[in-house]
PDB file of C-alpha atoms in Angstrom:
ATOM      1  CA  MET C 271      25.944  52.528  81.427  1.00 37.00           C
ATOM      2  CA  GLU C 272      25.631  48.946  82.299  1.00 40.00           C
ATOM      3  CA  ARG C 273      25.263  47.740  85.855  1.00 39.00           C
ATOM      4  CA  LEU C 274      26.447  44.546  86.861  1.00 37.00           C
ATOM      5  CA  SER C 275      24.090  44.421  89.724  1.00 40.00           C
ATOM      6  CA  ASP C 276      21.191  46.763  91.457  1.00 46.00           C
ATOM      7  CA  VAL C 277      21.825  45.391  95.013  1.00 47.00           C
ATOM      8  CA  GLY C 278      24.729  47.714  96.173  1.00 79.00           C
ATOM      9  CA  THR C 279      27.613  45.710  94.793  1.00 85.00           C
ATOM     10  CA  PRO C 280      31.072  46.850  93.032  1.00 89.00           C
ATOM     11  CA  TYR C 281      30.434  46.977  89.148  1.00 82.00           C
ATOM     12  CA  LEU C 282      32.534  48.199  86.202  1.00 79.00           C
ATOM     13  CA  PRO C 283      30.606  49.746  83.843  1.00 75.00           C
ATOM     14  CA  SER C 284      31.915  50.550  80.410  1.00 72.00           C
ATOM     15  CA  LEU C 285      32.208  54.359  79.510  1.00 78.00           C
ATOM     16  CA  GLU C 286      31.631  55.753  75.869  1.00 80.00           C
ATOM     17  CA  LEU C 287      35.131  56.295  74.039  1.00 80.00           C
ATOM     18  CA  HIS C 288      34.591  58.657  71.300  1.00 81.00           C
ATOM     19  CA  LEU C 289      37.334  58.754  68.410  1.00 82.00           C
ATOM     20  CA  ASP C 290      37.871  60.573  65.298  1.00 83.00           C
ATOM     21  CA  ASP C 291      40.614  62.304  63.556  1.00 85.00           C
ATOM     22  CA  ARG C 292      41.363  64.899  65.864  1.00 81.00           C
ATOM     23  CA  GLY C 293      41.695  62.491  68.961  1.00 80.00           C
ATOM     24  CA  SER C 294      39.076  61.391  71.586  1.00 79.00           C
ATOM     25  CA  PHE C 295      36.531  62.448  74.029  1.00 81.00           C
ATOM     26  CA  LEU C 296      35.616  60.248  77.300  1.00 78.00           C
ATOM     27  CA  GLN C 297      32.689  61.761  79.373  1.00 77.00           C
ATOM     28  CA  VAL C 298      33.540  60.603  82.955  1.00 76.00           C
ATOM     29  CA  TYR C 299      30.379  61.844  84.955  1.00 72.00           C
ATOM     30  CA  ASN C 300      27.483  62.864  83.619  1.00 68.00           C
ATOM     31  CA  SER C 301      25.320  62.582  86.969  1.00 63.00           C
ATOM     32  CA  ASP C 302      24.924  58.742  86.021  1.00 72.00           C
ATOM     33  CA  LEU C 303      26.832  57.449  89.248  1.00 81.00           C
ATOM     34  CA  PRO C 304      24.636  56.117  91.877  1.00 85.00           C
ATOM     35  CA  PHE C 305      25.756  58.937  93.903  1.00 90.00           C
ATOM     36  CA  THR C 306      26.265  62.613  94.136  1.00 91.00           C
ATOM     37  CA  VAL C 307      29.905  63.617  93.438  1.00 92.00           C
ATOM     38  CA  LYS C 308      31.095  65.727  96.406  1.00 94.00           C
ATOM     39  CA  ARG C 309      34.791  65.421  95.914  1.00 94.00           C
ATOM     40  CA  VAL C 310      37.095  64.883  92.779  1.00 94.00           C
ATOM     41  CA  TYR C 311      41.076  63.603  93.628  1.00 94.00           C
ATOM     42  CA  VAL C 312      43.574  62.320  92.112  1.00 95.00           C
ATOM     43  CA  LEU C 313      46.231  58.986  93.449  1.00 95.00           C
ATOM     44  CA  HIS C 314      49.587  58.784  91.768  1.00 95.00           C
ATOM     45  CA  THR C 315      51.501  55.308  92.573  1.00 95.00           C
ATOM     46  CA  THR C 316      54.739  53.328  91.594  1.00 96.00           C
ATOM     47  CA  LYS C 317      54.532  49.811  90.827  1.00 96.00           C
ATOM     48  CA  GLY C 318      54.104  47.245  93.384  1.00 92.00           C
ATOM     49  CA  VAL C 319      52.893  49.981  95.785  1.00 93.00           C
ATOM     50  CA  ILE C 320      49.426  48.950  98.027  1.00 95.00           C
ATOM     51  CA  ARG C 321      46.837  51.433  98.452  1.00 95.00           C
ATOM     52  CA  GLY C 322      44.527  50.169 101.044  1.00 91.00           C
ATOM     53  CA  LEU C 323      42.782  48.210 102.469  1.00 94.00           C
ATOM     54  CA  HIS C 324      40.270  50.756 103.843  1.00 94.00           C
ATOM     55  CA  GLY C 325      36.249  51.455 103.387  1.00 94.00           C
ATOM     56  CA  HIS C 326      33.358  53.358 104.291  1.00 95.00           C
ATOM     57  CA  LYS C 327      30.046  52.443 106.273  1.00 95.00           C
ATOM     58  CA  LYS C 328      28.864  55.924 104.130  1.00 95.00           C
ATOM     59  CA  GLU C 329      30.659  56.889 101.806  1.00 96.00           C
ATOM     60  CA  GLU C 330      30.304  55.747  98.025  1.00 95.00           C
ATOM     61  CA  LYS C 331      33.912  56.200  95.264  1.00 95.00           C
ATOM     62  CA  ALA C 332      34.197  55.757  91.585  1.00 95.00           C
ATOM     63  CA  PHE C 333      37.703  55.180  90.482  1.00 96.00           C
ATOM     64  CA  MET C 334      38.865  55.527  86.690  1.00 94.00           C
ATOM     65  CA  ILE C 335      42.664  55.063  85.623  1.00 95.00           C
ATOM     66  CA  LEU C 336      44.016  57.534  83.839  1.00 95.00           C
ATOM     67  CA  ASP C 337      47.890  56.088  83.117  1.00 96.00           C
ATOM     68  CA  GLY C 338      48.939  52.811  83.868  1.00 97.00           C
ATOM     69  CA  MET C 339      46.984  49.654  85.052  1.00 97.00           C
ATOM     70  CA  VAL C 340      46.207  48.667  88.569  1.00 97.00           C
ATOM     71  CA  LYS C 341      44.486  45.245  90.554  1.00 96.00           C
ATOM     72  CA  PHE C 342      41.599  46.497  92.519  1.00 96.00           C
ATOM     73  CA  VAL C 343      40.202  44.111  95.535  1.00 95.00           C
ATOM     74  CA  VAL C 344      36.806  44.836  96.913  1.00 95.00           C
ATOM     75  CA  LEU C 345      35.299  43.182  99.718  1.00 94.00           C
ATOM     76  CA  PRO C 346      32.524  43.657 102.370  1.00 93.00           C
ATOM     77  CA  LEU C 347      33.106  45.211 105.880  1.00 92.00           C
ATOM     78  CA  ASP C 348      31.634  42.509 107.443  1.00 88.00           C
ATOM     79  CA  THR C 349      34.080  40.289 106.008  1.00 82.00           C
ATOM     80  CA  ASP C 350      34.951  37.611 107.850  1.00 73.00           C
ATOM     81  CA  GLU C 351      38.716  36.418 108.394  1.00 68.00           C
ATOM     82  CA  ASP C 352      37.789  32.607 106.911  1.00 66.00           C
ATOM     83  CA  PRO C 353      39.240  32.546 103.312  1.00 61.00           C
ATOM     84  CA  SER C 354      36.664  30.276 102.193  1.00 67.00           C
ATOM     85  CA  VAL C 355      33.758  32.816 102.711  1.00 71.00           C
ATOM     86  CA  ILE C 356      35.639  35.807 101.675  1.00 80.00           C
ATOM     87  CA  ASP C 357      33.256  37.551  98.970  1.00 85.00           C
ATOM     88  CA  ILE C 358      36.178  39.119  97.097  1.00 89.00           C
ATOM     89  CA  HIS C 359      35.472  41.218  93.792  1.00 93.00           C
ATOM     90  CA  GLU C 360      38.973  41.621  91.712  1.00 94.00           C
ATOM     91  CA  PHE C 361      39.139  43.953  88.697  1.00 95.00           C
ATOM     92  CA  VAL C 362      41.975  45.013  86.532  1.00 95.00           C
ATOM     93  CA  LEU C 363      41.682  48.482  85.442  1.00 95.00           C
ATOM     94  CA  SER C 364      43.916  50.287  82.711  1.00 96.00           C
ATOM     95  CA  ASP C 365      44.028  53.188  80.606  1.00 94.00           C
ATOM     96  CA  ARG C 366      43.450  51.156  77.768  1.00 92.00           C
ATOM     97  CA  LYS C 367      39.853  50.782  78.209  1.00 90.00           C
ATOM     98  CA  ALA C 368      37.446  53.229  79.305  1.00 88.00           C
ATOM     99  CA  GLU C 369      35.783  51.764  82.616  1.00 90.00           C
ATOM    100  CA  ILE C 370      34.803  53.464  85.889  1.00 92.00           C
ATOM    101  CA  LEU C 371      35.021  50.948  89.147  1.00 95.00           C
ATOM    102  CA  VAL C 372      32.143  52.112  91.274  1.00 94.00           C
ATOM    103  CA  VAL C 373      32.618  50.898  94.865  1.00 96.00           C
ATOM    104  CA  PRO C 374      29.193  51.365  97.176  1.00 94.00           C
ATOM    105  CA  SER C 375      29.773  52.108 100.870  1.00 95.00           C
ATOM    106  CA  GLY C 376      29.935  48.993 102.930  1.00 94.00           C
ATOM    107  CA  TYR C 377      32.783  47.830 101.476  1.00 95.00           C
ATOM    108  CA  TYR C 378      36.782  47.847 101.701  1.00 95.00           C
ATOM    109  CA  ASN C 379      38.766  48.746  98.696  1.00 96.00           C
ATOM    110  CA  GLY C 380      42.540  49.040  97.757  1.00 97.00           C
ATOM    111  CA  PHE C 381      44.708  48.614  94.681  1.00 97.00           C
ATOM    112  CA  VAL C 382      48.086  48.105  93.424  1.00 97.00           C
ATOM    113  CA  THR C 383      49.920  49.429  90.759  1.00 96.00           C
ATOM    114  CA  LEU C 384      50.779  46.578  87.917  1.00 96.00           C
ATOM    115  CA  SER C 385      52.789  49.162  85.956  1.00 96.00           C
ATOM    116  CA  SER C 386      55.654  51.183  86.657  1.00 97.00           C
ATOM    117  CA  PHE C 387      53.217  54.068  87.518  1.00 96.00           C
ATOM    118  CA  SER C 388      49.529  54.422  87.774  1.00 96.00           C
ATOM    119  CA  THR C 389      47.363  57.862  87.805  1.00 96.00           C
ATOM    120  CA  LEU C 390      43.832  57.567  89.123  1.00 96.00           C
ATOM    121  CA  LEU C 391      40.713  59.659  89.151  1.00 95.00           C
ATOM    122  CA  CYS C 392      38.548  59.470  91.924  1.00 95.00           C
ATOM    123  CA  LEU C 393      35.229  60.493  92.827  1.00 95.00           C
ATOM    124  CA  SER C 394      33.676  60.562  95.834  1.00 95.00           C
ATOM    125  CA  SER C 395      30.070  61.213  97.566  1.00 95.00           C
ATOM    126  CA  SER C 396      31.899  62.784 100.566  1.00 95.00           C
ATOM    127  CA  ILE C 397      33.898  65.778 101.203  1.00 93.00           C
ATOM    128  CA  LEU C 398      37.477  65.020 102.977  1.00 92.00           C
ATOM    129  CA  LEU C 399      36.182  65.490 106.625  1.00 93.00           C
ATOM    130  CA  GLU C 400      33.016  63.124 106.017  1.00 94.00           C
ATOM    131  CA  SER C 401      35.632  60.577 104.816  1.00 92.00           C
ATOM    132  CA  LEU C 402      37.968  60.746 107.389  1.00 92.00           C
ATOM    133  CA  GLU C 403      35.231  60.413 109.810  1.00 94.00           C
ATOM    134  CA  ASP C 404      33.814  57.235 108.242  1.00 94.00           C
ATOM    135  CA  ASP C 405      37.434  55.751 107.447  1.00 93.00           C
ATOM    136  CA  VAL C 406      37.919  52.165 108.613  1.00 94.00           C
ATOM    137  CA  ARG C 407      41.337  50.730 107.913  1.00 94.00           C
ATOM    138  CA  VAL C 408      42.933  47.539 108.263  1.00 94.00           C
ATOM    139  CA  ASP C 409      46.220  45.700 107.147  1.00 95.00           C
ATOM    140  CA  PRO C 410      46.009  44.980 103.360  1.00 95.00           C
ATOM    141  CA  PHE C 411      47.043  41.173 104.111  1.00 94.00           C
ATOM    142  CA  LYS C 412      44.769  40.864 107.091  1.00 91.00           C
ATOM    143  CA  PHE C 413      42.230  38.496 104.632  1.00 89.00           C
ATOM    144  CA  GLY C 414      45.208  37.162 102.344  1.00 89.00           C
ATOM    145  CA  ASP C 415      47.184  37.807  99.858  1.00 91.00           C
ATOM    146  CA  PHE C 416      45.094  39.332  96.822  1.00 88.00           C
ATOM    147  CA  TRP C 417      48.057  41.639  95.619  1.00 93.00           C
ATOM    148  CA  SER C 418      50.259  39.038  93.813  1.00 88.00           C
ATOM    149  CA  VAL C 419      49.877  38.643  90.280  1.00 85.00           C
ATOM    150  CA  LYS C 420      49.188  34.673  89.546  1.00 82.00           C
ATOM    151  CA  HIS C 421      51.080  33.047  86.846  1.00 85.00           C
ATOM    152  CA  ARG C 422      49.210  31.361  84.052  1.00 83.00           C
TER     153      ARG C 422
END
């Protein structure tokens, strides 16, 4: 697995997808994440819905798209409201590419579904009670509109 940074920033390693005449095999987790997985859950969301913006001081997460396409936004919990200094990471994830987004502790994260429907596999370093006690939520537009698709 390639890691874009070893300083605790979000990163997007590619996963190895094996294809042959029988179909495909994709190993999502084989203890190669930078945290121990304590909880696995699935999110289903329809087009245009924003999930987030929330973060955790301790919890680490990883997200993989099983169906559809989403735009993820990740930014530090200590983000200043001045748009010129926001350290924002944007990722477009799709079921067409074998990737898993790793979000370290200390970051807000959220996503908007770009396809008609999306299904995400989520891995967490915390059980639900630990996650709820560590949860930091803000309005999804507090730091600007990162959710719109920019026409090019």
